[in-house]
Amino acid sequence: MGARLDKTDAQLAESARSTSTLVSGSSIVEGDVDTVAEVEFEGRTLTSLANSNLEALKYYALMDKKTKVIVDGATYSGVTKFAKASGTPSERPTIVRVENFEGKVSGSVVENAHTAHNGKSATLLAPTAFTSELSTTAYGNSNKLEGTLHTYSTTVNGEQAQDKRSFNLIESVERNIGKIPASDTAGKVAWLKANVAKLTANWHGLGSSVGGNKASFARWSVFSSAWVPASSHTSNGVSKLSAIPGSPSDCVDVNGIFHALSHADASDGVTASVINTDYIDLEIELKPTANFTAPKVPLYEVTLDEYNKIGVSWTEEDAVKRFPAVEGTQHLTNAYVVAEGENLLPPFSEWTLDGKTKNVSSYEMEQGGLGTYSTIANVSIPVINGTTYSIQGGSGNASFYVKKTNSTGTLIVSNTNPTTFTVDSSYGGFVYVYAVTNNTNGVNYTVSRPMLNLGTTAKPFVPRNPSYLYTNAKLGAIGDKKDILFKQDGQWKLRKSVEKDVVLGGDLAWVFDEDLAGNKIFRQPFVGANPARMTAFNGAHGGDQIPIPMSNRASISSNILYVYVSDTHTGFGETYTPSTAEVKAYFYGYQLNNGTFGVPFNGTGTKTWIPLGDTSNARAVTTAPIAPSPTQVDGTIKPYRLSYVLATPTTSTVTSDVEGSVKVNGSTQFSVGSGMQRTVVDGKSTWAQLSPKSAYTSNPTNVKVTYAKNVRSALEDVTGKTQDNETQLSVHEKAIVDLYVRLKAIGG
């Protein structure tokens, strides 16, 4: 008893708080008492450099397992880092995208746009003649090089087993690299044929037939409308075959599809023709000059400190969380925090139920007679690597299975009794919980009160009751200058250090300043401070290295903004000096040529203006336009945008832009993210995830959560919040009284 009293006295006497710094995703915060936490958000800005020039003497990171970049002749692949210490002072990277069938769902092109079909015939079938698409399981058997085979065979005399793989190049580029500047399929196909430098199809597998082991690989020729043999092997094990066409445009059909075919020799009616596919992928290499817009490749400039941490103190998973894909330049928008320390399982209304199961109440569902071991409901839950969780099935007639994926993943637990599992990197950040019944009686079963909690001991059932904090603010960063959203004296405040996304349109006071080799400098009066970051109409970013002149770079000096723009973008020829009206026309979104598409105006020919992003002179005008181009109006391209450091940071109250609060209660799982949008339904705020996130926000990497570590600190926090609330009420009451007096004075 004395020891307990001493401990209690110490907790009451000592004021202590702890601060945890969280990044995007899920983390564990260890608290000793039930207390409300204070949260501070730090701004973040990411810019994809997929179509930008990389500068010498800087550090870069690539954060995509299916992408390669070629810089200074060296190839960097997957999640990696590199320093550009030599080579050309300013060089645009060559982008290589690797496509396969990972995540493919049969009959759908949402998760993965590529398709595969099997067929059998005495001759090789044309791509359009295949009708039997692979099942989802079959797709899964050929999406990794791991020895699991997708097998297709025929024993019909004279027939060959054939496995056709069709890769959608348009979707591959636009989902993962950037937007193709064309409005229809024909235009996008033309772009592919002009901008794809190399296609490499790689097939891993084996085949067999009458003569023994043999597998052949071919690619479809658009010019000859036939399969062009690429290579073959006679191995009795999985081996690689490749197809590398000399002319990539010969392999892009009218829909932007590349077709590859693996097949075995024909059966004699006794010995089967068998083709086995372990894995297949397609490498799509673009030309370094490929003029796509809205870049999405997660290729970023990083600081030396970040560079040193990648692959050292930051694991691959840590690095990817910090540097996700964004479209062009994105700031941290609408960050949020959700905390939960008890039951991690949501009500059954948030589970996926089968057709014969219904919700009775939040944590009770009823299902009819479905037979032996039938899945009646499932849900995915974020989990944390290295953390142990406990699960128990509550009451009812169901077992709760936990798997690593939502279909064919490893079974972790399947028990109605309390049991535990520990997460490792193979989980991918989620587990999938399944409610399964063994109902052979044909009667209705009731399932209720499952529990999933942190730790090695299963806790008594409580409903899931997360606390949350949502924000409606855009927070940026340039170098060490960062916006901060924080709470002070009961009010949320924004310390703004960065002005973000100022539109540099044609309505500004632009004039020509100087002509440089391949570039021109334009200027206008501007109040701001360096460093400044400009993003061009196509999403390209020019960096800030001086004195190297390069496209898409901005600098502020003596209340003047200077921007560097390439002659290729403007259409102003190397020796041509544009008028003020023509400079404005460019920033309205129009490009000049000499009457021939793609040829800059150098003083001869017909001055011809077309909307930036157009692929012909179809919408040409001969007078410098004075309104935003159609492509800017319809969102095909974006105007130039500038973010810059404020000479003097400002602090303002933004309480209306923050909703909720979070609490720490023992071991608490925090989920941190961004891109939530507030809407109002029936007078109440609701929040939904913006989609796709990459087009709206970067991610949080420095969210500080401060919380009381003992009873005294928690009590002080509660007292402080009560005083803040009383102050706010007093202010509101005074405002109401003042309004009442004014109304009375005017006879209201």
XYZ file of C-alpha atoms in Angstrom:
748
model
C 0.000 0.000 0.000
C 2.850 2.348 0.869
C 4.498 1.753 -2.514
C 1.251 2.483 -4.322
C 0.771 5.703 -2.368
C 4.338 6.760 -3.135
C 3.753 6.137 -6.848
C 0.482 8.072 -6.819
C 2.105 10.930 -4.915
C 4.920 11.062 -7.454
C 2.472 11.161 -10.350
C 0.512 13.968 -8.734
C 3.626 15.930 -7.850
C 5.442 15.725 -11.165
C 4.320 17.528 -14.291
C 5.505 15.643 -17.379
C 4.633 15.549 -21.053
C 5.943 13.586 -23.976
C 6.089 14.387 -27.677
C 6.002 11.838 -30.507
C 6.740 12.805 -34.099
C 4.584 10.868 -36.557
C 4.720 10.360 -40.305
C 2.083 9.304 -42.814
C 0.582 5.905 -42.026
C 0.084 4.123 -38.717
C 2.206 4.463 -35.580
C 2.013 3.468 -31.912
C 2.030 6.114 -29.171
C 2.532 4.865 -25.627
C 0.636 6.815 -22.995
C 0.301 6.187 -19.258
C -2.927 8.071 -18.628
C -6.101 8.862 -20.539
C -5.517 12.351 -21.904
C -6.219 14.653 -24.825
C -3.176 15.242 -27.059
C -2.055 18.481 -28.664
C -1.149 18.181 -32.355
C 1.082 20.325 -34.562
C 1.295 19.934 -38.347
C 4.335 20.995 -40.357
C 4.029 21.941 -44.033
C 5.333 19.746 -46.840
C 5.750 20.248 -50.583
C 6.685 17.581 -53.124
C 7.422 18.088 -56.826
C 7.714 15.186 -59.253
C 10.786 15.708 -61.435
C 9.831 13.175 -64.099
C 9.848 15.809 -66.874
C 12.198 18.313 -65.253
C 15.925 18.888 -65.642
C 17.981 17.400 -62.811
C 20.774 19.628 -61.575
C 24.345 18.690 -60.822
C 25.590 18.624 -57.212
C 22.157 17.698 -55.863
C 20.587 14.585 -54.362
C 17.603 12.628 -55.663
C 15.356 9.753 -54.627
C 13.193 7.407 -56.727
C 10.373 5.758 -54.781
C 8.607 3.314 -57.123
C 9.421 -0.384 -57.486
C 8.082 -0.442 -61.053
C 10.004 2.556 -62.371
C 13.561 3.115 -63.566
C 15.296 6.370 -64.454
C 18.395 6.815 -66.583
C 20.600 9.780 -65.624
C 24.125 10.475 -66.904
C 24.101 7.030 -68.513
C 23.402 5.214 -65.226
C 20.160 3.342 -64.534
C 18.472 3.637 -61.133
C 15.683 1.195 -60.395
C 12.897 0.899 -57.837
C 13.217 2.430 -54.373
C 16.653 3.989 -54.494
C 18.689 7.187 -54.251
C 21.447 8.798 -56.278
C 23.599 11.901 -56.318
C 24.099 13.846 -59.522
C 27.672 14.857 -58.873
C 28.925 14.911 -62.463
C 27.737 14.609 -66.019
C 25.810 17.336 -67.775
C 24.992 20.335 -65.530
C 21.302 20.024 -66.327
C 19.762 16.839 -67.673
C 16.256 15.483 -68.022
C 15.886 11.858 -66.846
C 14.838 9.045 -69.149
C 11.783 7.292 -67.657
C 11.314 3.512 -67.892
C 8.072 1.980 -66.608
C 7.811 -1.739 -65.811
C 4.306 -3.201 -66.203
C 3.031 -6.608 -65.073
C -0.181 -8.239 -63.825
C 0.178 -7.454 -60.131
C -3.206 -6.725 -58.536
C -5.141 -7.815 -61.632
C -8.818 -8.705 -61.173
C -10.401 -10.728 -63.968
C -13.056 -8.831 -65.907
C -11.942 -5.444 -64.539
C -9.469 -2.858 -65.844
C -9.696 -0.615 -62.763
C -7.007 -2.199 -60.577
C -4.809 -3.170 -63.519
C -5.545 -2.163 -67.121
C -3.754 -5.069 -68.804
C -5.445 -8.306 -69.902
C -4.502 -11.917 -70.624
C -6.262 -14.659 -72.573
C -5.656 -18.299 -73.385
C -6.468 -19.955 -76.673
C -5.790 -23.083 -78.697
C -5.654 -23.483 -82.442
C -3.681 -25.095 -85.245
C -2.351 -21.615 -86.056
C -1.403 -18.695 -83.863
C -4.543 -16.701 -83.069
C -4.749 -12.983 -83.787
C -5.058 -10.820 -80.636
C -8.772 -10.197 -81.250
C -9.506 -13.937 -81.694
C -8.857 -14.818 -78.040
C -12.027 -15.052 -75.931
C -11.034 -16.899 -72.736
C -9.738 -14.398 -70.158
C -7.686 -15.670 -67.238
C -9.341 -15.962 -63.838
C -8.186 -13.756 -60.982
C -6.354 -16.741 -59.480
C -4.639 -17.464 -62.793
C -3.535 -13.851 -63.023
C -2.128 -14.167 -59.520
C -0.082 -17.209 -60.546
C 1.825 -15.157 -63.108
C 2.302 -11.778 -61.426
C 5.567 -12.634 -59.646
C 8.700 -14.578 -60.526
C 8.366 -17.106 -57.721
C 7.827 -20.559 -59.253
C 4.016 -20.556 -59.115
C 2.876 -21.321 -62.671
C -0.186 -20.548 -64.725
C -0.642 -23.605 -66.917
C -2.700 -23.918 -70.101
C -2.850 -27.011 -72.290
C -4.678 -28.832 -75.075
C -4.665 -32.445 -76.264
C -6.521 -31.796 -79.518
C -4.465 -33.081 -82.425
C -2.678 -30.229 -84.212
C -3.569 -27.530 -81.695
C -1.061 -25.265 -79.922
C -1.551 -23.981 -76.357
C -1.283 -20.178 -76.453
C -1.043 -17.516 -73.742
C -1.613 -13.931 -74.958
C -0.717 -10.899 -72.828
C -1.984 -7.427 -73.801
C -0.462 -4.316 -72.211
C -2.373 -1.031 -72.324
C 0.367 1.517 -72.961
C -1.930 4.541 -72.720
C -3.126 3.583 -69.253
C 0.393 2.678 -68.182
C 1.725 6.121 -69.069
C -1.218 8.163 -67.811
C -1.645 6.304 -64.521
C 2.025 6.211 -63.604
C 4.133 8.665 -65.617
C 2.060 11.638 -66.731
C -0.778 12.840 -68.921
C -0.480 12.344 -72.668
C -1.226 15.698 -74.371
C -3.997 14.464 -76.648
C -7.780 14.405 -76.292
C -8.625 11.130 -78.049
C -7.252 7.621 -78.446
C -5.890 8.273 -81.944
C -3.931 11.272 -80.686
C -2.575 9.311 -77.728
C -1.509 6.445 -79.971
C 0.288 8.927 -82.228
C 2.029 10.328 -79.154
C 3.132 6.841 -78.080
C 4.578 6.098 -81.494
C 6.506 9.375 -81.438
C 7.719 9.230 -77.815
C 8.342 5.576 -76.901
C 12.031 4.864 -77.412
C 12.058 1.167 -76.575
C 9.744 -1.709 -75.617
C 11.081 -4.848 -73.945
C 8.780 -7.780 -73.159
C 10.186 -10.435 -70.793
C 8.484 -13.814 -70.345
C 9.508 -16.455 -67.801
C 8.163 -19.979 -68.209
C 8.441 -23.295 -70.012
C 6.550 -25.330 -72.575
C 6.264 -28.910 -73.717
C 4.716 -31.012 -76.454
C 5.409 -34.042 -78.644
C 9.068 -33.265 -79.173
C 9.772 -32.532 -75.527
C 10.328 -29.186 -73.856
C 9.980 -26.078 -75.992
C 8.442 -22.674 -75.452
C 8.267 -19.829 -77.978
C 7.680 -16.122 -77.518
C 6.432 -13.587 -80.097
C 5.138 -10.032 -80.388
C 2.338 -8.691 -82.588
C 3.318 -6.600 -85.595
C 0.847 -3.854 -86.489
C 2.455 -3.308 -89.882
C 2.202 -6.949 -91.010
C -0.789 -8.024 -88.874
C 1.076 -11.133 -87.751
C 3.027 -12.551 -84.836
C 6.749 -11.921 -85.182
C 8.834 -14.695 -83.551
C 11.169 -13.331 -80.912
C 12.898 -16.288 -79.263
C 12.407 -19.815 -77.924
C 14.015 -22.228 -75.457
C 13.955 -25.973 -74.746
C 14.580 -25.852 -71.009
C 12.671 -28.168 -68.676
C 12.605 -25.400 -66.090
C 11.473 -21.785 -65.975
C 13.650 -19.695 -68.287
C 13.465 -16.191 -69.697
C 12.554 -15.154 -73.246
C 12.509 -11.563 -74.485
C 11.028 -9.597 -77.358
C 12.635 -6.249 -78.228
C 11.214 -4.838 -81.464
C 13.497 -2.631 -83.512
C 10.580 -0.286 -84.189
C 8.407 0.269 -81.082
C 5.697 1.932 -83.184
C 5.191 -1.398 -85.006
C 3.925 -2.868 -81.710
C 1.341 -0.245 -80.750
C -2.102 -1.038 -82.146
C -4.939 1.438 -82.800
C -6.005 1.223 -79.139
C -2.522 1.744 -77.739
C -2.061 -1.944 -76.865
C 1.128 -4.029 -77.038
C 0.456 -7.778 -77.521
C 2.862 -10.595 -76.596
C 2.327 -14.339 -77.047
C 3.908 -17.405 -75.490
C 3.038 -20.799 -76.951
C 4.065 -24.431 -77.161
C 4.321 -26.681 -80.196
C 1.211 -28.553 -81.333
C -0.222 -31.665 -79.680
C -0.483 -34.938 -81.574
C -3.708 -35.856 -79.824
C -1.873 -37.953 -77.221
C 0.879 -35.736 -75.809
C -0.507 -32.412 -74.631
C 0.651 -29.025 -75.820
C 1.414 -27.198 -72.576
C 2.500 -23.607 -71.939
C 3.451 -22.578 -68.374
C 3.842 -18.917 -67.423
C 5.593 -17.972 -64.209
C 5.916 -14.226 -64.836
C 5.761 -11.651 -67.625
C 6.443 -7.936 -67.750
C 6.878 -5.125 -70.248
C 9.430 -2.324 -69.961
C 8.301 0.938 -71.565
C 11.160 3.365 -72.122
C 10.245 6.908 -73.119
C 12.471 9.303 -74.986
C 14.023 11.890 -72.647
C 12.249 14.559 -74.704
C 8.790 13.011 -74.271
C 6.404 15.951 -73.751
C 3.926 14.572 -71.239
C 2.245 16.823 -68.657
C 1.203 16.408 -64.998
C 4.190 14.191 -64.058
C 3.457 11.481 -61.483
C 6.700 9.544 -61.089
C 7.887 9.783 -57.448
C 11.295 11.168 -58.401
C 12.262 13.933 -55.966
C 15.104 16.190 -54.975
C 16.042 15.433 -51.355
C 18.265 17.067 -48.782
C 21.616 15.577 -47.836
C 20.160 14.541 -44.474
C 17.268 12.719 -46.172
C 19.663 11.162 -48.681
C 21.822 9.756 -45.885
C 18.809 8.268 -44.081
C 17.301 6.452 -47.085
C 18.249 2.782 -46.827
C 20.079 3.377 -43.537
C 17.907 4.626 -40.672
C 14.891 4.631 -43.017
C 13.840 1.266 -44.370
C 12.388 0.969 -47.860
C 8.896 1.078 -46.323
C 9.783 4.194 -44.306
C 11.148 5.967 -47.375
C 8.126 5.176 -49.539
C 5.779 6.538 -46.850
C 7.709 9.799 -46.846
C 7.847 10.173 -50.619
C 4.619 8.983 -52.265
C 3.655 9.768 -55.852
C 2.163 13.230 -56.440
C 1.007 14.934 -59.611
C 3.249 17.877 -60.455
C 3.728 20.019 -57.347
C 1.537 19.281 -54.322
C 1.493 20.712 -50.802
C 0.228 19.050 -47.633
C -3.531 19.547 -47.932
C -6.162 18.765 -45.297
C -4.023 16.671 -42.968
C -5.703 14.482 -40.345
C -4.981 12.305 -37.326
C -7.110 9.411 -36.063
C -6.329 7.698 -32.741
C -7.733 4.486 -31.305
C -6.512 2.502 -28.352
C -9.201 -0.083 -27.697
C -11.143 -2.089 -30.305
C -9.689 -1.666 -33.805
C -12.603 -3.480 -35.465
C -15.323 -1.175 -36.825
C -19.082 -1.886 -36.560
C -20.415 -4.504 -38.979
C -21.991 -1.729 -41.030
C -18.448 -1.010 -42.285
C -17.702 -4.655 -43.143
C -18.400 -6.298 -46.501
C -21.264 -8.731 -45.894
C -22.362 -11.630 -48.060
C -25.835 -11.596 -49.553
C -27.474 -13.691 -46.814
C -26.079 -11.808 -43.843
C -27.594 -8.666 -42.334
C -26.758 -6.193 -39.597
C -28.868 -6.457 -36.469
C -27.011 -3.737 -34.545
C -23.574 -2.144 -34.603
C -21.748 -5.262 -33.447
C -24.302 -7.971 -34.141
C -25.122 -9.660 -37.446
C -27.333 -12.549 -38.447
C -26.781 -15.065 -41.230
C -28.816 -17.908 -42.650
C -27.780 -21.465 -43.432
C -24.861 -21.164 -45.816
C -23.158 -24.525 -45.409
C -19.745 -25.552 -44.153
C -17.158 -22.881 -43.397
C -18.659 -19.963 -45.287
C -17.278 -16.427 -45.155
C -20.107 -14.115 -44.125
C -18.245 -10.813 -43.624
C -14.789 -9.260 -43.966
C -12.948 -6.008 -43.314
C -9.391 -4.654 -43.777
C -7.524 -3.095 -40.838
C -4.268 -1.082 -40.939
C -1.518 -2.657 -38.830
C 2.043 -1.749 -37.900
C 5.194 -3.722 -38.588
C 6.671 -5.262 -35.441
C 3.470 -4.853 -33.419
C 1.571 -7.659 -31.703
C -2.233 -7.739 -31.817
C -4.826 -9.834 -29.984
C -8.154 -10.945 -31.447
C -11.148 -12.767 -30.027
C -14.458 -13.646 -31.613
C -16.815 -12.493 -28.904
C -20.100 -14.372 -28.768
C -21.952 -16.252 -31.492
C -21.204 -19.013 -33.931
C -18.379 -17.564 -36.055
C -14.632 -17.977 -36.118
C -12.584 -14.956 -37.085
C -9.821 -15.603 -39.588
C -6.990 -13.128 -40.100
C -5.113 -13.106 -43.419
C -2.372 -11.003 -44.978
C -4.347 -10.255 -48.149
C -8.003 -10.175 -49.051
C -8.034 -13.299 -51.207
C -5.190 -15.803 -51.224
C -2.939 -14.547 -48.447
C -1.411 -16.482 -45.583
C -3.809 -17.516 -42.820
C -2.593 -16.088 -39.524
C -5.279 -17.102 -37.000
C -8.626 -18.878 -37.129
C -10.062 -19.213 -33.683
C -12.987 -18.110 -31.567
C -10.693 -18.110 -28.526
C -8.346 -15.191 -27.816
C -5.180 -15.449 -29.899
C -2.329 -13.177 -30.998
C -0.264 -12.434 -34.100
C 2.762 -10.229 -34.721
C 3.011 -8.157 -37.890
C 6.091 -8.176 -40.116
C 6.945 -6.474 -43.409
C 5.173 -9.145 -45.477
C 1.784 -7.848 -44.310
C 2.009 -4.695 -46.425
C 0.462 -2.581 -43.662
C -2.938 -4.345 -43.538
C -4.661 -7.474 -42.309
C -8.010 -8.762 -43.478
C -10.397 -10.125 -40.864
C -12.984 -12.683 -41.985
C -16.042 -13.889 -40.062
C -16.576 -17.539 -41.008
C -19.362 -19.895 -39.920
C -19.757 -23.647 -39.995
C -23.531 -23.687 -40.324
C -24.849 -27.079 -41.368
C -28.198 -26.831 -39.556
C -29.868 -24.369 -41.899
C -30.827 -22.061 -39.037
C -30.027 -18.384 -38.515
C -26.798 -17.755 -36.635
C -26.014 -14.617 -34.681
C -22.463 -13.277 -34.531
C -21.513 -10.426 -32.220
C -18.865 -8.475 -30.307
C -15.490 -9.334 -31.940
C -12.472 -7.564 -30.508
C -9.072 -6.667 -31.999
C -6.667 -4.767 -29.774
C -2.994 -3.896 -29.412
C -0.841 -6.078 -27.186
C -0.457 -9.702 -26.211
C -3.568 -9.853 -24.026
C -7.102 -9.809 -25.403
C -9.206 -7.134 -23.728
C -12.910 -7.231 -22.827
C -15.186 -6.082 -25.639
C -15.784 -2.365 -26.139
C -17.114 -0.686 -29.292
C -14.588 0.981 -31.583
C -14.457 4.629 -30.552
C -11.722 6.497 -32.417
C -10.916 10.116 -31.763
C -10.069 12.256 -34.768
C -8.686 15.591 -35.829
C -9.383 16.862 -39.359
C -7.944 20.022 -40.886
C -8.997 22.127 -43.848
C -5.704 23.851 -44.676
C -2.903 23.806 -47.264
C 0.579 23.736 -45.720
C 3.709 24.171 -47.835
C 7.457 24.195 -47.457
C 10.432 25.585 -49.344
C 13.763 24.521 -47.910
C 13.701 25.109 -44.162
C 10.801 27.598 -44.422
C 7.610 25.747 -43.532
C 4.003 26.555 -42.702
C 2.964 25.407 -39.199
C -0.581 24.644 -37.994
C -0.731 24.581 -34.196
C -2.967 25.239 -31.203
C -2.339 28.076 -28.772
C -4.519 29.247 -25.887
C -7.375 27.082 -27.087
C -7.303 28.437 -30.652
C -5.896 26.929 -33.833
C -3.387 29.163 -35.577
C -1.525 29.051 -38.881
C 2.006 30.394 -39.093
C 2.388 30.986 -42.803
C 5.912 31.145 -44.217
C 5.216 30.095 -47.814
C 2.873 31.626 -50.380
C 1.623 28.768 -52.509
C 0.491 28.278 -56.106
C 0.196 31.891 -57.225
C -1.095 31.766 -60.812
C 1.239 33.458 -63.262
C -1.326 34.315 -65.925
C -1.285 36.601 -68.902
C -3.079 39.336 -66.967
C 0.133 40.209 -65.088
C 2.532 42.968 -66.168
C 4.905 40.752 -68.133
C 7.673 42.191 -70.328
C 10.597 40.685 -72.191
C 13.854 40.914 -70.231
C 16.728 38.991 -71.827
C 17.520 36.411 -74.503
C 19.654 33.386 -73.574
C 20.661 30.333 -75.549
C 17.517 28.210 -75.825
C 15.683 30.299 -73.219
C 14.254 33.739 -72.654
C 13.787 35.668 -69.441
C 10.542 37.525 -68.719
C 9.884 39.777 -65.759
C 7.162 41.549 -63.833
C 6.902 43.594 -60.594
C 6.565 41.241 -57.639
C 6.763 41.438 -53.847
C 8.266 38.304 -52.334
C 11.531 36.626 -51.406
C 13.788 33.861 -52.639
C 13.826 30.942 -52.724
C 11.001 30.732 -55.247
C 9.713 27.583 -56.970
C 7.927 27.705 -60.318
C 5.949 24.887 -61.915
C 5.378 25.123 -65.656
C 2.199 24.371 -67.614
C 3.331 20.764 -68.076
C 4.265 20.253 -64.426
C 7.999 20.632 -65.015
C 10.113 22.282 -62.331
C 13.337 24.141 -62.956
C 15.024 24.147 -59.568
C 16.953 27.110 -58.234
C 20.580 26.578 -59.150
C 22.375 29.785 -60.141
C 24.005 30.881 -62.435
C 22.932 28.041 -64.726
C 20.045 29.377 -66.851
C 17.410 26.758 -67.341
C 13.750 26.465 -68.231
C 10.995 26.792 -65.665
C 13.158 28.554 -63.098
C 12.084 31.610 -61.128
C 13.986 34.178 -59.096
C 12.879 37.239 -57.099
C 15.188 40.218 -56.770
C 14.486 43.832 -55.744
C 10.714 43.359 -56.052
C 11.029 41.907 -59.548
C 10.100 38.337 -60.518
C 12.257 36.842 -63.268
C 11.213 33.610 -64.986
C 13.223 31.509 -67.419
C 11.208 29.773 -70.167
C 12.516 27.622 -73.018
C 12.089 28.695 -76.636
C 10.654 25.246 -77.311
C 7.749 25.981 -74.968
C 7.030 29.528 -76.078
C 7.633 29.084 -79.794
C 9.703 32.287 -79.738
C 12.651 31.531 -82.007
C 16.248 31.831 -80.880
C 16.697 35.273 -82.458
C 13.134 36.537 -82.028
C 12.270 39.228 -79.481
C 8.583 38.994 -78.512
C 6.424 42.026 -77.829
C 4.753 42.601 -74.472
C 1.425 41.412 -75.914
C 3.082 38.222 -77.172
C 4.686 37.496 -73.799
C 1.275 37.896 -72.177
C -0.255 35.601 -74.813
C 2.178 32.859 -73.830
C 1.228 33.096 -70.155
C -2.430 32.979 -71.175
C -1.582 29.516 -72.496
C -0.737 29.950 -76.185
C 2.316 28.914 -78.173
C 3.701 30.608 -81.282
C 4.857 28.939 -84.492
C 5.686 30.110 -88.014
C 2.641 28.546 -89.644
C 4.051 25.024 -89.427
C 3.241 23.080 -86.283
C 6.253 22.650 -84.011
C 8.466 25.187 -85.823
C 9.241 28.296 -83.680
C 8.696 31.757 -85.161
C 11.977 33.456 -85.962
C 10.749 36.419 -87.982
C 9.685 34.588 -91.146
C 6.470 32.797 -92.046
C 3.036 33.452 -90.566
C 2.718 34.161 -86.852
C 0.413 31.395 -85.697
C -0.867 30.888 -82.133
C -2.181 27.565 -80.847
C -3.255 26.499 -77.350
C -0.396 24.948 -75.380
C -0.766 21.191 -75.404
C -2.360 21.027 -78.856
C -0.822 18.571 -81.315
C -1.664 20.470 -84.522
C -2.590 23.897 -85.864
C -6.282 22.984 -85.978
C -7.235 25.808 -83.556
C -4.699 28.339 -84.812
C -5.211 32.121 -84.709
C -2.935 34.802 -86.154
C -3.404 37.508 -83.524
C -1.842 37.284 -80.062
C -4.728 35.989 -77.863
C -5.751 37.876 -74.726
C -7.702 35.211 -72.845
C -6.770 31.851 -71.257
C -6.437 29.060 -73.803
C -9.140 26.387 -74.186
C -6.748 23.767 -72.822
C -6.312 25.764 -69.620
C -10.038 26.337 -69.323
C -10.857 22.628 -69.668
C -8.016 21.598 -67.359
C -5.925 19.826 -69.998
C -2.961 21.932 -68.919
C -2.445 24.223 -65.946
C -1.126 27.796 -65.903
C 2.325 28.541 -64.551
C 2.298 28.586 -60.755
C 4.714 30.068 -58.263
C 5.390 29.308 -54.614
C 7.761 31.538 -52.689
C 8.943 32.427 -49.200
C 7.240 35.331 -47.482
C 9.647 38.068 -46.457
C 7.874 38.127 -43.083
C 5.823 35.140 -41.875
C 2.242 35.822 -40.791
C 0.175 34.192 -38.033
C -3.616 34.009 -38.166
C -6.407 32.262 -36.257
C -8.000 29.394 -38.240
C -10.125 27.619 -35.653
C -12.965 27.088 -38.133
C -10.604 25.060 -40.351
C -9.972 22.370 -37.720
C -12.453 19.857 -36.356
C -12.167 17.375 -33.472
C -9.392 16.331 -31.093
C -7.442 13.160 -30.386
C -6.646 11.363 -27.154
C -3.999 8.950 -25.914
C -5.113 6.032 -23.767
C -2.408 3.470 -23.039
C -1.004 1.928 -26.217
C -2.733 3.970 -28.906
C -2.628 3.395 -32.660
C -2.412 6.672 -34.556
C -3.196 6.956 -38.259
C -1.845 10.060 -39.980
C -2.710 11.135 -43.507
C -3.956 13.901 -45.778
C -6.436 14.693 -48.520
C -9.669 14.615 -46.517
C -12.396 16.930 -47.798
C -15.108 18.394 -45.574
C -18.693 18.391 -46.838
C -21.921 19.273 -45.040
C -24.840 16.861 -44.957
C -27.987 17.737 -42.992
C -26.122 20.493 -41.211
C -23.342 18.175 -40.048
C -19.732 18.009 -41.188
C -18.612 14.803 -42.865
C -15.190 14.006 -44.274
C -14.284 11.965 -47.327
C -10.994 11.107 -49.006
C -10.089 13.121 -52.090
C -9.414 10.899 -55.085
C -6.901 10.432 -56.474
C -4.813 11.772 -53.587
C -1.794 12.281 -55.820
C -3.616 15.102 -57.640
C -4.397 17.072 -54.459
C -1.844 16.608 -51.706
C 1.575 15.526 -50.535
C 1.804 13.661 -47.236
C 2.647 14.563 -43.629
C 6.097 13.633 -42.339
C 6.404 15.754 -39.223
C 3.235 15.658 -37.098
C 4.029 16.346 -33.457
C 1.731 14.807 -30.856
C 2.244 16.085 -27.297
C 0.443 14.428 -24.392
C 0.473 14.180 -20.604
C 2.507 11.352 -19.089
C 0.979 11.405 -15.617
C -2.126 12.370 -13.681
C -0.984 15.863 -12.736
C -0.166 16.845 -16.333
C -3.463 15.431 -17.551
C -5.308 17.401 -14.883
C -3.462 20.582 -15.871
C -4.462 20.032 -19.508
C -8.120 19.571 -18.573
C -8.032 22.690 -16.407
C -6.389 24.686 -19.174
C -8.958 23.581 -21.736
C -11.767 24.483 -19.353
C -10.313 27.965 -18.922
C -9.937 28.321 -22.705
C -13.567 27.296 -23.174
C -14.716 29.782 -20.562
C -12.732 32.544 -22.269
C -14.285 31.682 -25.616
C -17.769 31.643 -24.094
C -17.133 35.018 -22.501
C -16.062 36.458 -25.859
C -19.148 35.028 -27.572
C -21.468 36.306 -24.829
C -20.009 39.814 -25.132
C -20.468 39.717 -28.910
C -24.108 38.666 -28.499
C -24.757 41.481 -25.979
C -23.141 44.035 -28.304
C -25.282 42.819 -31.200
C -28.437 43.024 -29.044
C -27.621 46.635 -27.996
C -27.104 47.641 -31.639
C -30.365 46.063 -32.738
C -32.231 47.873 -29.974
C -30.618 51.153 -30.995
C -31.983 50.854 -34.543
C -35.384 49.688 -33.378
C -34.804 45.945 -33.973
